[in-house]
Amino acid sequence: MIALPNRRATLALARRLAQALVPSDLVVLVGGLGAGKTFLARGLLRALGVPEEIAVPSPTFTLENEYGPEEGARLPVIHADLYRLLGGDLEAELAGLGLRDRRSAGAALLVEWGEDAFSPLAGDGLLVHLELEPRRATLRAEGPRGEALRNAAEIE
Ligand SMILES: Nc1ncnc2c1ncn2[C@@H]1O[C@H](COP(=O)(O)OP(=O)(O)OP(=O)(O)O)[C@@H](O)[C@H]1O
Ligand SMILES: [Mg+2]
């Protein structure tokens, strides 16, 4: 468990994750509305090198936004928000989006509302559960890359 009493603490967590992130990593962000999923993802992308001049909007409406060297990111990242897909045939929707394929091709995935997508996206990753009262993150690692990311996240 990592206490996140203020935005600075969340940004520090984002930086630790960014330092450890490698191509094809999976980070799933779960937690209720306003828990800070997009804030954490944006911090992570900034820490990967995306400068302030480039907007990092919530992917709620676009479903996904992609970042790469052109945006300043040191590795390709897809920031997705599956909220609008919940309740539907998630596996089919995910197949349609091609997230798993692009992960295999090297894109790291940051997936909001992605708890049910963890296995369909091929697992081996970190699940970050953000809570509001009190603000904190609970981490669940699956597989070697999940463990590596959790270890990096937990270093104070
Ligand atoms: N550790 C923190 N302490 C205080 N405020 C925070 C913290 N982390 C994030 N916030 C603030 O919480 C607000 C909501 O965050 P954000 O939009 O990231 O939530 P979300 O989980 O993505 O919500 P949604 O489910 O609607 O997409 C933002 O204004 C952000 O600045
Ligand atoms: Mg969000």
PDB file of C-alpha atoms and ligand atoms in Angstrom:
ATOM      1  CA  MET A   1       0.000   0.000   0.000  1.00  0.00           C
ATOM      2  CA  ILE A   2       1.291   3.449  -0.892  1.00  0.00           C
ATOM      3  CA  ALA A   3      -0.233   6.528   0.738  1.00  0.00           C
ATOM      4  CA  LEU A   4      -1.021   9.294  -1.749  1.00  0.00           C
ATOM      5  CA  PRO A   5      -2.000  12.219   0.505  1.00  0.00           C
ATOM      6  CA  ASN A   6      -1.380  14.828  -2.199  1.00  0.00           C
ATOM      7  CA  ARG A   7      -0.742  15.228  -5.915  1.00  0.00           C
ATOM      8  CA  ARG A   8       2.997  15.337  -5.349  1.00  0.00           C
ATOM      9  CA  ALA A   9       2.923  11.817  -3.900  1.00  0.00           C
ATOM     10  CA  THR A  10       1.024  10.551  -6.940  1.00  0.00           C
ATOM     11  CA  LEU A  11       3.506  12.245  -9.278  1.00  0.00           C
ATOM     12  CA  ALA A  12       6.397  10.613  -7.410  1.00  0.00           C
ATOM     13  CA  LEU A  13       4.734   7.217  -7.877  1.00  0.00           C
ATOM     14  CA  ALA A  14       4.268   8.039 -11.574  1.00  0.00           C
ATOM     15  CA  ARG A  15       7.979   8.847 -11.864  1.00  0.00           C
ATOM     16  CA  ARG A  16       9.043   5.606 -10.215  1.00  0.00           C
ATOM     17  CA  LEU A  17       6.825   3.638 -12.580  1.00  0.00           C
ATOM     18  CA  ALA A  18       8.101   5.587 -15.583  1.00  0.00           C
ATOM     19  CA  GLN A  19      11.709   4.829 -14.696  1.00  0.00           C
ATOM     20  CA  ALA A  20      10.993   1.102 -14.653  1.00  0.00           C
ATOM     21  CA  LEU A  21       8.700   0.981 -17.684  1.00  0.00           C
ATOM     22  CA  VAL A  22       9.915  -0.987 -20.706  1.00  0.00           C
ATOM     23  CA  PRO A  23       8.289  -1.753 -24.071  1.00  0.00           C
ATOM     24  CA  SER A  24       5.253  -4.081 -23.899  1.00  0.00           C
ATOM     25  CA  ASP A  25       4.632  -3.413 -20.191  1.00  0.00           C
ATOM     26  CA  LEU A  26       1.073  -3.399 -18.895  1.00  0.00           C
ATOM     27  CA  VAL A  27      -0.153  -1.051 -16.176  1.00  0.00           C
ATOM     28  CA  VAL A  28      -3.837  -1.228 -15.360  1.00  0.00           C
ATOM     29  CA  LEU A  29      -5.384   1.594 -13.342  1.00  0.00           C
ATOM     30  CA  VAL A  30      -8.539   0.935 -11.394  1.00  0.00           C
ATOM     31  CA  GLY A  31     -10.531   2.945  -8.867  1.00  0.00           C
ATOM     32  CA  GLY A  32     -13.731   4.982  -8.799  1.00  0.00           C
ATOM     33  CA  LEU A  33     -14.523   8.226 -10.589  1.00  0.00           C
ATOM     34  CA  GLY A  34     -11.999  10.884  -9.675  1.00  0.00           C
ATOM     35  CA  ALA A  35      -9.643   8.481  -7.911  1.00  0.00           C
ATOM     36  CA  GLY A  36      -6.720   9.861  -9.924  1.00  0.00           C
ATOM     37  CA  LYS A  37      -6.230   7.334 -12.719  1.00  0.00           C
ATOM     38  CA  THR A  38      -5.796   9.912 -15.483  1.00  0.00           C
ATOM     39  CA  PHE A  39      -3.662  12.113 -13.225  1.00  0.00           C
ATOM     40  CA  LEU A  40      -1.296   9.207 -12.575  1.00  0.00           C
ATOM     41  CA  ALA A  41      -1.178   8.204 -16.256  1.00  0.00           C
ATOM     42  CA  ARG A  42      -0.479  11.806 -17.289  1.00  0.00           C
ATOM     43  CA  GLY A  43       2.312  12.064 -14.711  1.00  0.00           C
ATOM     44  CA  LEU A  44       3.796   8.853 -16.028  1.00  0.00           C
ATOM     45  CA  LEU A  45       3.748  10.136 -19.610  1.00  0.00           C
ATOM     46  CA  ARG A  46       5.343  13.422 -18.535  1.00  0.00           C
ATOM     47  CA  ALA A  47       8.046  11.445 -16.719  1.00  0.00           C
ATOM     48  CA  LEU A  48       8.620   9.454 -19.927  1.00  0.00           C
ATOM     49  CA  GLY A  49       9.407  12.721 -21.641  1.00  0.00           C
ATOM     50  CA  VAL A  50       6.143  14.108 -23.069  1.00  0.00           C
ATOM     51  CA  PRO A  51       6.539  17.877 -22.558  1.00  0.00           C
ATOM     52  CA  GLU A  52       3.880  20.213 -21.149  1.00  0.00           C
ATOM     53  CA  GLU A  53       3.280  21.705 -24.628  1.00  0.00           C
ATOM     54  CA  ILE A  54       1.737  18.415 -25.679  1.00  0.00           C
ATOM     55  CA  ALA A  55      -1.669  17.784 -24.145  1.00  0.00           C
ATOM     56  CA  VAL A  56      -2.251  14.471 -22.400  1.00  0.00           C
ATOM     57  CA  PRO A  57      -6.055  14.403 -22.317  1.00  0.00           C
ATOM     58  CA  SER A  58      -8.208  11.786 -20.694  1.00  0.00           C
ATOM     59  CA  PRO A  59      -8.953   9.071 -23.267  1.00  0.00           C
ATOM     60  CA  THR A  60     -12.531   8.727 -22.026  1.00  0.00           C
ATOM     61  CA  PHE A  61     -14.043   9.715 -25.377  1.00  0.00           C
ATOM     62  CA  THR A  62     -11.325   8.656 -27.795  1.00  0.00           C
ATOM     63  CA  LEU A  63     -10.863   5.292 -25.955  1.00  0.00           C
ATOM     64  CA  GLU A  64      -7.122   5.585 -26.492  1.00  0.00           C
ATOM     65  CA  ASN A  65      -4.346   8.050 -27.167  1.00  0.00           C
ATOM     66  CA  GLU A  66      -0.915   7.070 -28.423  1.00  0.00           C
ATOM     67  CA  TYR A  67       2.440   8.576 -27.544  1.00  0.00           C
ATOM     68  CA  GLY A  68       5.858   7.882 -28.977  1.00  0.00           C
ATOM     69  CA  PRO A  69       9.131   9.507 -29.910  1.00  0.00           C
ATOM     70  CA  GLU A  70       7.318  12.230 -31.843  1.00  0.00           C
ATOM     71  CA  GLU A  71       5.551  13.269 -28.645  1.00  0.00           C
ATOM     72  CA  GLY A  72       8.806  13.046 -26.698  1.00  0.00           C
ATOM     73  CA  ALA A  73       8.093   9.712 -25.008  1.00  0.00           C
ATOM     74  CA  ARG A  74      11.134   7.470 -24.670  1.00  0.00           C
ATOM     75  CA  LEU A  75       9.019   4.444 -25.598  1.00  0.00           C
ATOM     76  CA  PRO A  76       5.682   3.899 -27.342  1.00  0.00           C
ATOM     77  CA  VAL A  77       2.740   4.059 -24.941  1.00  0.00           C
ATOM     78  CA  ILE A  78      -0.987   3.636 -25.448  1.00  0.00           C
ATOM     79  CA  HIS A  79      -3.109   5.385 -22.814  1.00  0.00           C
ATOM     80  CA  ALA A  80      -6.566   3.800 -22.915  1.00  0.00           C
ATOM     81  CA  ASP A  81      -9.787   4.224 -20.943  1.00  0.00           C
ATOM     82  CA  LEU A  82     -12.162   1.280 -21.176  1.00  0.00           C
ATOM     83  CA  TYR A  83     -14.978   2.861 -19.161  1.00  0.00           C
ATOM     84  CA  ARG A  84     -17.277   3.118 -22.172  1.00  0.00           C
ATOM     85  CA  LEU A  85     -16.714  -0.546 -23.009  1.00  0.00           C
ATOM     86  CA  LEU A  86     -17.706  -1.922 -19.604  1.00  0.00           C
ATOM     87  CA  GLY A  87     -20.890  -3.934 -19.734  1.00  0.00           C
ATOM     88  CA  GLY A  88     -20.329  -4.930 -23.353  1.00  0.00           C
ATOM     89  CA  ASP A  89     -18.370  -7.762 -24.887  1.00  0.00           C
ATOM     90  CA  LEU A  90     -15.022  -6.568 -23.612  1.00  0.00           C
ATOM     91  CA  GLU A  91     -12.976  -9.318 -25.268  1.00  0.00           C
ATOM     92  CA  ALA A  92     -14.429  -8.526 -28.688  1.00  0.00           C
ATOM     93  CA  GLU A  93     -14.014  -4.792 -28.175  1.00  0.00           C
ATOM     94  CA  LEU A  94     -10.402  -5.269 -27.107  1.00  0.00           C
ATOM     95  CA  ALA A  95      -9.714  -7.443 -30.118  1.00  0.00           C
ATOM     96  CA  GLY A  96     -11.209  -4.699 -32.290  1.00  0.00           C
ATOM     97  CA  LEU A  97      -8.969  -2.079 -30.726  1.00  0.00           C
ATOM     98  CA  GLY A  98      -5.927  -4.275 -31.252  1.00  0.00           C
ATOM     99  CA  LEU A  99      -4.392  -3.335 -27.918  1.00  0.00           C
ATOM    100  CA  ARG A 100      -2.942  -6.783 -27.325  1.00  0.00           C
ATOM    101  CA  ASP A 101      -1.373  -6.909 -30.771  1.00  0.00           C
ATOM    102  CA  ARG A 102       0.177  -3.484 -30.379  1.00  0.00           C
ATOM    103  CA  ARG A 103       1.426  -4.519 -26.959  1.00  0.00           C
ATOM    104  CA  SER A 104       3.150  -7.500 -28.588  1.00  0.00           C
ATOM    105  CA  ALA A 105       4.670  -5.095 -31.087  1.00  0.00           C
ATOM    106  CA  GLY A 106       6.252  -3.097 -28.262  1.00  0.00           C
ATOM    107  CA  ALA A 107       3.761  -0.525 -27.025  1.00  0.00           C
ATOM    108  CA  ALA A 108       3.419  -0.226 -23.269  1.00  0.00           C
ATOM    109  CA  LEU A 109      -0.229  -0.056 -22.185  1.00  0.00           C
ATOM    110  CA  LEU A 110      -1.666   2.274 -19.523  1.00  0.00           C
ATOM    111  CA  VAL A 111      -5.262   1.180 -19.166  1.00  0.00           C
ATOM    112  CA  GLU A 112      -7.845   2.973 -17.023  1.00  0.00           C
ATOM    113  CA  TRP A 113     -10.855   0.885 -15.954  1.00  0.00           C
ATOM    114  CA  GLY A 114      -8.895  -2.110 -17.175  1.00  0.00           C
ATOM    115  CA  GLU A 115      -9.366  -4.676 -14.423  1.00  0.00           C
ATOM    116  CA  ASP A 116     -11.371  -7.056 -16.610  1.00  0.00           C
ATOM    117  CA  ALA A 117      -8.963  -6.494 -19.477  1.00  0.00           C
ATOM    118  CA  PHE A 118      -5.940  -7.707 -17.561  1.00  0.00           C
ATOM    119  CA  SER A 119      -6.052 -11.295 -18.802  1.00  0.00           C
ATOM    120  CA  PRO A 120      -7.347 -10.523 -22.319  1.00  0.00           C
ATOM    121  CA  LEU A 121      -4.380  -8.168 -22.680  1.00  0.00           C
ATOM    122  CA  ALA A 122      -2.072 -11.122 -21.880  1.00  0.00           C
ATOM    123  CA  GLY A 123      -1.438 -10.426 -18.191  1.00  0.00           C
ATOM    124  CA  ASP A 124       2.090 -10.058 -16.785  1.00  0.00           C
ATOM    125  CA  GLY A 125       1.674  -6.537 -15.525  1.00  0.00           C
ATOM    126  CA  LEU A 126       0.816  -4.281 -12.631  1.00  0.00           C
ATOM    127  CA  LEU A 127      -2.630  -3.452 -11.373  1.00  0.00           C
ATOM    128  CA  VAL A 128      -2.782  -0.156  -9.495  1.00  0.00           C
ATOM    129  CA  HIS A 129      -5.912   0.251  -7.424  1.00  0.00           C
ATOM    130  CA  LEU A 130      -6.445   3.886  -6.453  1.00  0.00           C
ATOM    131  CA  GLU A 131      -8.682   4.711  -3.517  1.00  0.00           C
ATOM    132  CA  LEU A 132     -10.058   8.097  -2.504  1.00  0.00           C
ATOM    133  CA  GLU A 133     -10.728   8.001   1.233  1.00  0.00           C
ATOM    134  CA  PRO A 134      -7.985   7.972   2.187  1.00  0.00           C
ATOM    135  CA  ARG A 135      -6.095   8.486  -1.044  1.00  0.00           C
ATOM    136  CA  ARG A 136      -3.804   5.527  -1.544  1.00  0.00           C
ATOM    137  CA  ALA A 137      -2.660   2.945  -4.071  1.00  0.00           C
ATOM    138  CA  THR A 138      -2.788  -0.794  -3.599  1.00  0.00           C
ATOM    139  CA  LEU A 139      -0.633  -2.744  -6.027  1.00  0.00           C
ATOM    140  CA  ARG A 140      -1.185  -6.194  -7.426  1.00  0.00           C
ATOM    141  CA  ALA A 141       1.570  -7.696  -9.534  1.00  0.00           C
ATOM    142  CA  GLU A 142       1.180 -10.574 -11.939  1.00  0.00           C
ATOM    143  CA  GLY A 143       4.175 -12.197 -13.611  1.00  0.00           C
ATOM    144  CA  PRO A 144       7.787 -11.046 -13.757  1.00  0.00           C
ATOM    145  CA  ARG A 145       7.126  -7.651 -15.322  1.00  0.00           C
ATOM    146  CA  GLY A 146       4.369  -7.007 -12.803  1.00  0.00           C
ATOM    147  CA  GLU A 147       6.798  -7.811  -9.990  1.00  0.00           C
ATOM    148  CA  ALA A 148       9.483  -5.543 -11.447  1.00  0.00           C
ATOM    149  CA  LEU A 149       7.052  -2.637 -11.722  1.00  0.00           C
ATOM    150  CA  ARG A 150       5.716  -3.215  -8.219  1.00  0.00           C
ATOM    151  CA  ASN A 151       9.218  -3.267  -6.781  1.00  0.00           C
ATOM    152  CA  ALA A 152      10.024  -0.002  -8.536  1.00  0.00           C
ATOM    153  CA  ALA A 153       6.776   1.567  -7.355  1.00  0.00           C
ATOM    154  CA  GLU A 154       7.326   0.594  -3.735  1.00  0.00           C
ATOM    155  CA  ILE A 155      10.822   2.089  -3.393  1.00  0.00           C
ATOM    156  CA  GLU A 156      10.512   5.171  -1.216  1.00  0.00           C
TER     157      GLU A 156
HETATM  158  N1  LIG B   1      -2.917  12.200  -4.642  1.00  0.00           N
HETATM  159  C1  LIG B   1      -3.786  13.167  -4.954  1.00  0.00           C
HETATM  160  N2  LIG B   1      -4.128  14.111  -4.048  1.00  0.00           N
HETATM  161  C2  LIG B   1      -5.013  15.075  -4.373  1.00  0.00           C
HETATM  162  N3  LIG B   1      -5.645  15.193  -5.555  1.00  0.00           N
HETATM  163  C3  LIG B   1      -5.358  14.291  -6.493  1.00  0.00           C
HETATM  164  C4  LIG B   1      -4.427  13.233  -6.247  1.00  0.00           C
HETATM  165  N4  LIG B   1      -4.349  12.458  -7.365  1.00  0.00           N
HETATM  166  C5  LIG B   1      -5.190  13.019  -8.254  1.00  0.00           C
HETATM  167  N5  LIG B   1      -5.801  14.115  -7.748  1.00  0.00           N
HETATM  168  C6  LIG B   1      -6.797  14.974  -8.410  1.00  0.00           C
HETATM  169  O1  LIG B   1      -7.987  14.217  -8.536  1.00  0.00           O
HETATM  170  C7  LIG B   1      -8.750  14.719  -9.630  1.00  0.00           C
HETATM  171  C8  LIG B   1      -9.381  13.591 -10.423  1.00  0.00           C
HETATM  172  O2  LIG B   1      -8.356  12.827 -11.001  1.00  0.00           O
HETATM  173  P1  LIG B   1      -8.510  12.041 -12.372  1.00  0.00           P
HETATM  174  O3  LIG B   1      -9.234  12.800 -13.386  1.00  0.00           O
HETATM  175  O4  LIG B   1      -7.161  11.560 -12.662  1.00  0.00           O
HETATM  176  O5  LIG B   1      -9.438  10.810 -11.917  1.00  0.00           O
HETATM  177  P2  LIG B   1      -9.842   9.506 -12.699  1.00  0.00           P
HETATM  178  O6  LIG B   1      -9.634   8.387 -11.753  1.00  0.00           O
HETATM  179  O7  LIG B   1      -9.146   9.430 -13.994  1.00  0.00           O
HETATM  180  O8  LIG B   1     -11.387   9.719 -12.925  1.00  0.00           O
HETATM  181  P3  LIG B   1     -12.364   9.125 -14.061  1.00  0.00           P
HETATM  182  O9  LIG B   1     -12.779   7.791 -13.576  1.00  0.00           O
HETATM  183  O10 LIG B   1     -13.483  10.102 -14.074  1.00  0.00           O
HETATM  184  O11 LIG B   1     -11.594   9.066 -15.360  1.00  0.00           O
HETATM  185  C9  LIG B   1      -7.808  15.584 -10.458  1.00  0.00           C
HETATM  186  O12 LIG B   1      -8.210  16.930 -10.294  1.00  0.00           O
HETATM  187  C10 LIG B   1      -6.453  15.371  -9.823  1.00  0.00           C
HETATM  188  O13 LIG B   1      -5.673  16.526  -9.847  1.00  0.00           O
HETATM  189 MG    MG B   2      -9.774   9.183 -16.008  1.00  0.00          MG
END
